[in-house]
Amino acid sequence: MQRLKHGLLQAAGWLFYLSLLMGLAAALPTSIFDSQSKNFIFLIGAVGIWRYSMGITHFVRGMIFLYIVYPHLRRKVRKLGSAADPSHVFLMVTSFRIDALTTAQVYSSVIREAIECGLPTTVVCSLVEMSDELLVKSMWAKANPPDRVKLDFVRIPGTGKRDGLAYGFRAISRHMPDDRAVVAVIDGDTVLNEGVVAKTVPWFQLFDNVGGLTTNEFCEVRGGYIMSEWHKLRFAQRHINMCSMALSKRVLTMTGRMSVFRAKVVTDPEFIADVESDSLNHWRLGTFRFLTGDDKSSWFS
């Protein structure tokens, strides 16, 4: 009943928005929509004003969050001290057919963070191939972590990232984490910066209603200069937009590269089902099961 009500409210909102646009279009002279008319330039100008005003708005909001709001909140988190520490940290990594060099860099950073964060930590490896498992075991033995740091392997059939996440979440649920435990979901191509775990996990004690948070990303492009610069620009724009939306305390997606959730969220059966088997029902073509986009499904959950 609640979903039906939500759907009807959304439909009503879209109908109102479309009606407003159609009414505005009907009120304009027809020459505005004629490409041969000199008035056509006003239509292009209106689209340009809307486009760039949105960009300017996001930039201003992003700077406000990045340089005013976030530093203020960070000081509040630091004042909490050890009282903000979670009871347990789970670092879950999903890997499938990623080159050995990248895999080694990723797990080296994950194991390092598990050791240096100073908290009870379990590294959950959601793997397909035995070669990856042997590589991780070798690195684990070399790092020789303390007893508070554990290693847990989850073998998956290689049917997609969504299945890998679902298997990993169920493995974490078997540990029966309490309400103060947190889970970091990390992609198999993501190298963690030093101290990122210690910086992210205390936020859940500052905000009781936060179910998850996402992180900033930097890209390392092994290619030409143009492609490298394009990716850097794309990630910078993403960061500004994320900061803008964070000013409203809600982002549009929980990035798959590294996001942190409360353990009670990712161990919820409904959340796992949403991530594992999200789909789109089309009136004519039937049901489409999503193979990617798990970061969007988790947001809707």
mmCIF file of C-alpha atoms in Angstrom:
data_model
loop_
_atom_site.group_PDB
_atom_site.id
_atom_site.type_symbol
_atom_site.label_atom_id
_atom_site.label_comp_id
_atom_site.label_asym_id
_atom_site.label_seq_id
_atom_site.Cartn_x
_atom_site.Cartn_y
_atom_site.Cartn_z
ATOM 1 C CA MET A 1 0.000 0.000 0.000
ATOM 2 C CA GLN A 2 2.870 2.336 0.871
ATOM 3 C CA ARG A 3 4.592 1.645 -2.459
ATOM 4 C CA LEU A 4 1.356 2.302 -4.343
ATOM 5 C CA LYS A 5 0.912 5.606 -2.534
ATOM 6 C CA HIS A 6 4.507 6.572 -3.284
ATOM 7 C CA GLY A 7 4.061 5.642 -6.953
ATOM 8 C CA LEU A 8 0.886 7.691 -7.259
ATOM 9 C CA LEU A 9 2.560 10.709 -5.664
ATOM 10 C CA GLN A 10 5.476 10.407 -8.081
ATOM 11 C CA ALA A 11 3.110 10.099 -11.050
ATOM 12 C CA ALA A 12 1.160 13.153 -9.883
ATOM 13 C CA GLY A 13 4.381 15.125 -9.577
ATOM 14 C CA TRP A 14 5.493 14.237 -13.098
ATOM 15 C CA LEU A 15 2.054 15.041 -14.519
ATOM 16 C CA PHE A 16 2.138 18.457 -12.857
ATOM 17 C CA TYR A 17 5.639 19.110 -14.180
ATOM 18 C CA LEU A 18 4.753 18.050 -17.744
ATOM 19 C CA SER A 19 1.515 20.048 -17.648
ATOM 20 C CA LEU A 20 3.451 23.123 -16.569
ATOM 21 C CA LEU A 21 5.916 22.683 -19.428
ATOM 22 C CA MET A 22 3.138 22.139 -21.975
ATOM 23 C CA GLY A 23 1.268 25.190 -20.697
ATOM 24 C CA LEU A 24 4.414 27.284 -20.959
ATOM 25 C CA ALA A 25 5.063 26.020 -24.498
ATOM 26 C CA ALA A 26 1.460 26.753 -25.544
ATOM 27 C CA ALA A 27 1.719 30.313 -24.243
ATOM 28 C CA LEU A 28 4.769 31.075 -26.395
ATOM 29 C CA PRO A 29 4.468 32.281 -29.991
ATOM 30 C CA THR A 30 4.937 29.561 -32.618
ATOM 31 C CA SER A 31 7.911 31.405 -34.134
ATOM 32 C CA ILE A 32 9.960 30.441 -31.083
ATOM 33 C CA PHE A 33 9.953 26.808 -32.280
ATOM 34 C CA ASP A 34 10.651 27.616 -35.950
ATOM 35 C CA SER A 35 14.345 27.119 -36.738
ATOM 36 C CA GLN A 36 14.046 29.569 -39.651
ATOM 37 C CA SER A 37 12.781 32.352 -37.392
ATOM 38 C CA LYS A 38 15.037 34.886 -35.706
ATOM 39 C CA ASN A 39 13.138 34.211 -32.462
ATOM 40 C CA PHE A 40 14.443 30.619 -32.433
ATOM 41 C CA ILE A 41 17.616 31.873 -30.763
ATOM 42 C CA PHE A 42 15.592 32.603 -27.608
ATOM 43 C CA LEU A 43 14.776 28.891 -27.253
ATOM 44 C CA ILE A 44 18.453 27.978 -27.511
ATOM 45 C CA GLY A 45 19.269 30.735 -25.021
ATOM 46 C CA ALA A 46 16.671 29.456 -22.550
ATOM 47 C CA VAL A 47 18.118 25.935 -22.713
ATOM 48 C CA GLY A 48 21.628 27.338 -22.264
ATOM 49 C CA ILE A 49 20.606 29.456 -19.278
ATOM 50 C CA TRP A 50 18.972 26.437 -17.636
ATOM 51 C CA ARG A 51 21.968 24.211 -18.373
ATOM 52 C CA TYR A 52 24.675 26.515 -17.092
ATOM 53 C CA SER A 53 22.665 27.906 -14.180
ATOM 54 C CA MET A 54 22.360 24.332 -12.894
ATOM 55 C CA GLY A 55 26.124 23.928 -13.198
ATOM 56 C CA ILE A 56 26.791 27.197 -11.373
ATOM 57 C CA THR A 57 24.295 26.275 -8.648
ATOM 58 C CA HIS A 58 25.969 22.894 -8.086
ATOM 59 C CA PHE A 59 29.403 24.541 -8.015
ATOM 60 C CA VAL A 60 28.394 27.125 -5.391
ATOM 61 C CA ARG A 61 26.610 24.523 -3.253
ATOM 62 C CA GLY A 62 29.581 22.169 -3.590
ATOM 63 C CA MET A 63 32.040 24.827 -2.422
ATOM 64 C CA ILE A 64 29.804 25.683 0.553
ATOM 65 C CA PHE A 65 29.759 22.049 1.625
ATOM 66 C CA LEU A 66 33.431 21.399 0.898
ATOM 67 C CA TYR A 67 34.900 24.443 2.647
ATOM 68 C CA ILE A 68 32.296 25.394 5.281
ATOM 69 C CA VAL A 69 29.895 22.590 6.204
ATOM 70 C CA TYR A 70 32.190 19.573 5.924
ATOM 71 C CA PRO A 71 35.075 21.037 8.000
ATOM 72 C CA HIS A 72 32.559 21.965 10.714
ATOM 73 C CA LEU A 73 31.126 18.445 10.781
ATOM 74 C CA ARG A 74 34.602 16.912 10.717
ATOM 75 C CA ARG A 75 35.548 18.857 13.846
ATOM 76 C CA LYS A 76 32.443 17.508 15.582
ATOM 77 C CA VAL A 77 33.418 13.951 14.622
ATOM 78 C CA ARG A 78 36.937 14.431 15.965
ATOM 79 C CA LYS A 79 35.563 15.691 19.284
ATOM 80 C CA LEU A 80 33.764 12.368 19.740
ATOM 81 C CA GLY A 81 37.122 10.595 19.889
ATOM 82 C CA SER A 82 37.059 6.869 20.574
ATOM 83 C CA ALA A 83 33.354 7.067 21.466
ATOM 84 C CA ALA A 84 32.653 7.152 17.721
ATOM 85 C CA ASP A 85 34.528 3.918 17.017
ATOM 86 C CA PRO A 86 32.382 1.085 15.636
ATOM 87 C CA SER A 87 32.332 -2.278 17.351
ATOM 88 C CA HIS A 88 33.563 -4.041 14.210
ATOM 89 C CA VAL A 89 34.612 -3.100 10.676
ATOM 90 C CA PHE A 90 34.000 -5.318 7.657
ATOM 91 C CA LEU A 91 35.993 -4.547 4.502
ATOM 92 C CA MET A 92 34.314 -6.400 1.641
ATOM 93 C CA VAL A 93 36.086 -6.537 -1.726
ATOM 94 C CA THR A 94 34.601 -7.997 -4.921
ATOM 95 C CA SER A 95 37.058 -9.189 -7.593
ATOM 96 C CA PHE A 96 36.535 -10.875 -10.956
ATOM 97 C CA ARG A 97 39.046 -11.094 -13.805
ATOM 98 C CA ILE A 98 41.099 -8.092 -12.770
ATOM 99 C CA ASP A 99 44.806 -8.187 -13.607
ATOM 100 C CA ALA A 100 47.124 -9.494 -10.903
ATOM 101 C CA LEU A 101 49.005 -6.199 -10.462
ATOM 102 C CA THR A 102 45.825 -4.237 -9.739
ATOM 103 C CA THR A 103 44.500 -7.000 -7.475
ATOM 104 C CA ALA A 104 47.749 -6.974 -5.497
ATOM 105 C CA GLN A 105 47.625 -3.184 -5.098
ATOM 106 C CA VAL A 106 43.991 -3.292 -3.984
ATOM 107 C CA TYR A 107 44.361 -6.023 -1.377
ATOM 108 C CA SER A 108 47.649 -4.592 -0.135
ATOM 109 C CA SER A 109 45.857 -1.324 0.639
ATOM 110 C CA VAL A 110 42.866 -3.114 2.187
ATOM 111 C CA ILE A 111 45.032 -5.277 4.453
ATOM 112 C CA ARG A 112 47.091 -2.217 5.423
ATOM 113 C CA GLU A 113 43.947 -0.290 6.368
ATOM 114 C CA ALA A 114 42.589 -3.258 8.339
ATOM 115 C CA ILE A 115 45.791 -3.321 10.383
ATOM 116 C CA GLU A 116 46.298 0.421 10.824
ATOM 117 C CA CYS A 117 42.715 1.422 11.675
ATOM 118 C CA GLY A 118 43.186 -0.131 15.118
ATOM 119 C CA LEU A 119 39.697 -1.667 15.229
ATOM 120 C CA PRO A 120 38.402 -5.254 15.147
ATOM 121 C CA THR A 121 38.246 -5.864 11.406
ATOM 122 C CA THR A 122 37.258 -8.640 9.036
ATOM 123 C CA VAL A 123 38.366 -8.575 5.395
ATOM 124 C CA VAL A 124 35.714 -10.323 3.293
ATOM 125 C CA CYS A 125 36.992 -11.373 -0.146
ATOM 126 C CA SER A 126 34.246 -12.143 -2.668
ATOM 127 C CA LEU A 127 36.225 -14.031 -5.315
ATOM 128 C CA VAL A 128 35.627 -16.173 -8.380
ATOM 129 C CA GLU A 129 39.052 -17.535 -9.309
ATOM 130 C CA MET A 130 41.397 -19.623 -7.175
ATOM 131 C CA SER A 131 44.394 -17.606 -8.387
ATOM 132 C CA ASP A 132 43.004 -14.507 -6.661
ATOM 133 C CA GLU A 133 42.497 -16.442 -3.433
ATOM 134 C CA LEU A 134 46.073 -17.762 -3.494
ATOM 135 C CA LEU A 135 47.382 -14.245 -4.134
ATOM 136 C CA VAL A 136 45.423 -12.802 -1.205
ATOM 137 C CA LYS A 137 46.547 -15.618 1.112
ATOM 138 C CA SER A 138 50.166 -14.956 0.168
ATOM 139 C CA MET A 139 49.819 -11.241 0.867
ATOM 140 C CA TRP A 140 47.995 -11.960 4.128
ATOM 141 C CA ALA A 141 50.780 -14.232 5.351
ATOM 142 C CA LYS A 142 53.382 -11.624 4.417
ATOM 143 C CA ALA A 143 51.528 -8.828 6.249
ATOM 144 C CA ASN A 144 51.066 -11.000 9.365
ATOM 145 C CA PRO A 145 48.133 -8.994 10.791
ATOM 146 C CA PRO A 146 47.251 -9.042 14.514
ATOM 147 C CA ASP A 147 44.581 -11.347 15.946
ATOM 148 C CA ARG A 148 41.885 -8.659 15.834
ATOM 149 C CA VAL A 149 42.094 -8.704 12.005
ATOM 150 C CA LYS A 150 40.393 -11.685 10.347
ATOM 151 C CA LEU A 151 40.129 -12.968 6.779
ATOM 152 C CA ASP A 152 37.012 -14.498 5.242
ATOM 153 C CA PHE A 153 36.742 -15.878 1.689
ATOM 154 C CA VAL A 154 33.487 -16.120 -0.224
ATOM 155 C CA ARG A 155 33.612 -18.093 -3.470
ATOM 156 C CA ILE A 156 31.061 -16.966 -6.040
ATOM 157 C CA PRO A 157 30.045 -18.454 -9.432
ATOM 158 C CA GLY A 158 31.057 -15.424 -11.518
ATOM 159 C CA THR A 159 27.546 -14.539 -12.641
ATOM 160 C CA GLY A 160 27.938 -10.809 -12.028
ATOM 161 C CA LYS A 161 28.873 -8.178 -9.479
ATOM 162 C CA ARG A 162 25.393 -8.119 -7.966
ATOM 163 C CA ASP A 163 25.621 -11.798 -7.062
ATOM 164 C CA GLY A 164 29.101 -11.245 -5.659
ATOM 165 C CA LEU A 165 27.820 -8.491 -3.388
ATOM 166 C CA ALA A 166 24.847 -10.551 -2.252
ATOM 167 C CA TYR A 167 27.070 -13.531 -1.369
ATOM 168 C CA GLY A 168 29.376 -11.209 0.554
ATOM 169 C CA PHE A 169 26.527 -9.543 2.448
ATOM 170 C CA ARG A 170 25.167 -12.943 3.483
ATOM 171 C CA ALA A 171 28.630 -13.977 4.668
ATOM 172 C CA ILE A 172 28.780 -10.830 6.803
ATOM 173 C CA SER A 173 25.316 -11.517 8.220
ATOM 174 C CA ARG A 174 26.560 -14.921 9.420
ATOM 175 C CA HIS A 175 29.003 -13.041 11.667
ATOM 176 C CA MET A 176 25.919 -11.545 13.375
ATOM 177 C CA PRO A 177 27.253 -7.958 13.620
ATOM 178 C CA ASP A 178 25.688 -5.630 16.170
ATOM 179 C CA ASP A 179 24.160 -2.193 15.568
ATOM 180 C CA ARG A 180 27.495 -0.377 15.884
ATOM 181 C CA ALA A 181 29.282 -2.435 13.221
ATOM 182 C CA VAL A 182 29.958 -0.966 9.767
ATOM 183 C CA VAL A 183 30.661 -2.437 6.336
ATOM 184 C CA ALA A 184 32.862 -0.892 3.634
ATOM 185 C CA VAL A 185 32.007 -2.121 0.131
ATOM 186 C CA ILE A 186 35.071 -1.859 -2.117
ATOM 187 C CA ASP A 187 35.515 -2.551 -5.822
ATOM 188 C CA GLY A 188 38.259 -4.875 -7.001
ATOM 189 C CA ASP A 189 39.997 -2.008 -8.815
ATOM 190 C CA THR A 190 39.989 0.480 -5.917
ATOM 191 C CA VAL A 191 43.169 1.251 -3.983
ATOM 192 C CA LEU A 192 42.433 2.768 -0.571
ATOM 193 C CA ASN A 193 44.256 5.894 0.565
ATOM 194 C CA GLU A 194 46.019 5.748 3.904
ATOM 195 C CA GLY A 195 43.705 6.380 6.836
ATOM 196 C CA VAL A 196 40.479 6.276 4.830
ATOM 197 C CA VAL A 197 38.863 3.669 7.098
ATOM 198 C CA ALA A 198 39.656 5.600 10.280
ATOM 199 C CA LYS A 199 38.280 8.775 8.673
ATOM 200 C CA THR A 200 34.983 7.313 7.450
ATOM 201 C CA VAL A 201 33.719 4.896 10.090
ATOM 202 C CA PRO A 202 33.133 7.426 12.955
ATOM 203 C CA TRP A 203 30.489 9.389 11.018
ATOM 204 C CA PHE A 204 27.743 6.909 11.833
ATOM 205 C CA GLN A 205 27.897 7.823 15.511
ATOM 206 C CA LEU A 206 27.460 11.514 14.706
ATOM 207 C CA PHE A 207 24.303 10.978 12.646
ATOM 208 C CA ASP A 208 21.911 8.292 13.879
ATOM 209 C CA ASN A 209 19.812 8.428 10.714
ATOM 210 C CA VAL A 210 22.678 7.921 8.238
ATOM 211 C CA GLY A 211 22.541 4.465 6.662
ATOM 212 C CA GLY A 212 25.551 4.885 4.394
ATOM 213 C CA LEU A 213 28.115 7.325 3.091
ATOM 214 C CA THR A 214 30.199 7.486 -0.055
ATOM 215 C CA THR A 215 33.722 8.695 -0.738
ATOM 216 C CA ASN A 216 35.681 10.843 -3.158
ATOM 217 C CA GLU A 217 37.640 9.125 -5.946
ATOM 218 C CA PHE A 218 40.791 9.815 -7.920
ATOM 219 C CA CYS A 219 41.529 7.942 -11.125
ATOM 220 C CA GLU A 220 44.772 6.467 -12.410
ATOM 221 C CA VAL A 221 44.494 6.214 -16.193
ATOM 222 C CA ARG A 222 46.916 3.947 -18.020
ATOM 223 C CA GLY A 223 46.480 5.489 -21.425
ATOM 224 C CA GLY A 224 46.946 8.628 -23.478
ATOM 225 C CA TYR A 225 47.047 12.193 -22.212
ATOM 226 C CA ILE A 226 43.627 13.168 -23.574
ATOM 227 C CA MET A 227 41.887 10.175 -22.004
ATOM 228 C CA SER A 228 43.688 10.813 -18.713
ATOM 229 C CA GLU A 229 42.639 14.467 -18.598
ATOM 230 C CA TRP A 230 39.069 13.617 -19.591
ATOM 231 C CA HIS A 231 38.750 11.157 -16.704
ATOM 232 C CA LYS A 232 40.271 13.637 -14.245
ATOM 233 C CA LEU A 233 37.736 16.266 -15.327
ATOM 234 C CA ARG A 234 34.889 13.765 -15.061
ATOM 235 C CA PHE A 235 35.871 12.730 -11.535
ATOM 236 C CA ALA A 236 36.309 16.370 -10.473
ATOM 237 C CA GLN A 237 32.823 17.224 -11.755
ATOM 238 C CA ARG A 238 31.443 14.191 -9.956
ATOM 239 C CA HIS A 239 33.055 15.311 -6.698
ATOM 240 C CA ILE A 240 31.580 18.820 -6.964
ATOM 241 C CA ASN A 241 28.108 17.450 -7.740
ATOM 242 C CA MET A 242 28.343 14.982 -4.853
ATOM 243 C CA CYS A 243 29.340 17.805 -2.485
ATOM 244 C CA SER A 244 26.412 19.890 -3.740
ATOM 245 C CA MET A 245 23.959 17.078 -3.055
ATOM 246 C CA ALA A 246 25.604 16.306 0.281
ATOM 247 C CA LEU A 247 24.571 19.799 1.359
ATOM 248 C CA SER A 248 21.023 18.377 1.331
ATOM 249 C CA LYS A 249 22.301 15.333 3.286
ATOM 250 C CA ARG A 250 21.414 12.924 0.494
ATOM 251 C CA VAL A 251 23.443 11.942 -2.565
ATOM 252 C CA LEU A 252 22.023 10.417 -5.744
ATOM 253 C CA THR A 253 24.198 7.307 -5.769
ATOM 254 C CA MET A 254 26.360 5.286 -3.411
ATOM 255 C CA THR A 255 29.452 4.736 -5.529
ATOM 256 C CA GLY A 256 30.577 1.170 -5.968
ATOM 257 C CA ARG A 257 34.249 2.137 -5.669
ATOM 258 C CA MET A 258 34.025 2.550 -1.896
ATOM 259 C CA SER A 259 30.972 3.231 0.187
ATOM 260 C CA VAL A 260 30.436 2.521 3.873
ATOM 261 C CA PHE A 261 27.152 1.256 5.328
ATOM 262 C CA ARG A 262 25.808 0.327 8.711
ATOM 263 C CA ALA A 263 26.053 -3.454 9.055
ATOM 264 C CA LYS A 264 22.366 -3.683 9.942
ATOM 265 C CA VAL A 265 21.584 -2.150 6.533
ATOM 266 C CA VAL A 266 23.601 -4.517 4.334
ATOM 267 C CA THR A 267 22.519 -7.585 6.318
ATOM 268 C CA ASP A 268 18.835 -6.769 5.911
ATOM 269 C CA PRO A 269 17.275 -9.436 3.619
ATOM 270 C CA GLU A 270 15.299 -6.812 1.679
ATOM 271 C CA PHE A 271 18.440 -4.775 1.009
ATOM 272 C CA ILE A 272 20.294 -7.874 -0.196
ATOM 273 C CA ALA A 273 17.378 -8.799 -2.458
ATOM 274 C CA ASP A 274 17.311 -5.289 -3.949
ATOM 275 C CA VAL A 275 21.014 -5.399 -4.766
ATOM 276 C CA GLU A 276 20.987 -8.989 -6.026
ATOM 277 C CA SER A 277 17.894 -9.037 -8.212
ATOM 278 C CA ASP A 278 16.820 -5.494 -9.042
ATOM 279 C CA SER A 279 14.830 -5.305 -12.260
ATOM 280 C CA LEU A 280 12.722 -3.102 -14.494
ATOM 281 C CA ASN A 281 9.228 -4.133 -15.551
ATOM 282 C CA HIS A 282 8.334 -2.932 -19.033
ATOM 283 C CA TRP A 283 4.703 -3.039 -20.145
ATOM 284 C CA ARG A 284 5.601 -4.516 -23.542
ATOM 285 C CA LEU A 285 9.040 -6.093 -23.296
ATOM 286 C CA GLY A 286 8.650 -7.732 -19.903
ATOM 287 C CA THR A 287 11.157 -7.842 -17.051
ATOM 288 C CA PHE A 288 14.767 -6.727 -17.423
ATOM 289 C CA ARG A 289 17.145 -7.881 -14.698
ATOM 290 C CA PHE A 290 19.914 -5.369 -14.017
ATOM 291 C CA LEU A 291 23.458 -6.708 -14.227
ATOM 292 C CA THR A 292 25.109 -3.473 -13.053
ATOM 293 C CA GLY A 293 23.972 -0.360 -11.220
ATOM 294 C CA ASP A 294 24.099 -1.898 -7.748
ATOM 295 C CA ASP A 295 25.093 1.519 -6.363
ATOM 296 C CA LYS A 296 21.736 2.906 -7.545
ATOM 297 C CA SER A 297 19.762 -0.041 -6.128
ATOM 298 C CA SER A 298 21.381 0.410 -2.716
ATOM 299 C CA TRP A 299 20.412 4.090 -2.760
ATOM 300 C CA PHE A 300 16.762 3.254 -3.431
ATOM 301 C CA SER A 301 16.838 0.761 -0.559
#
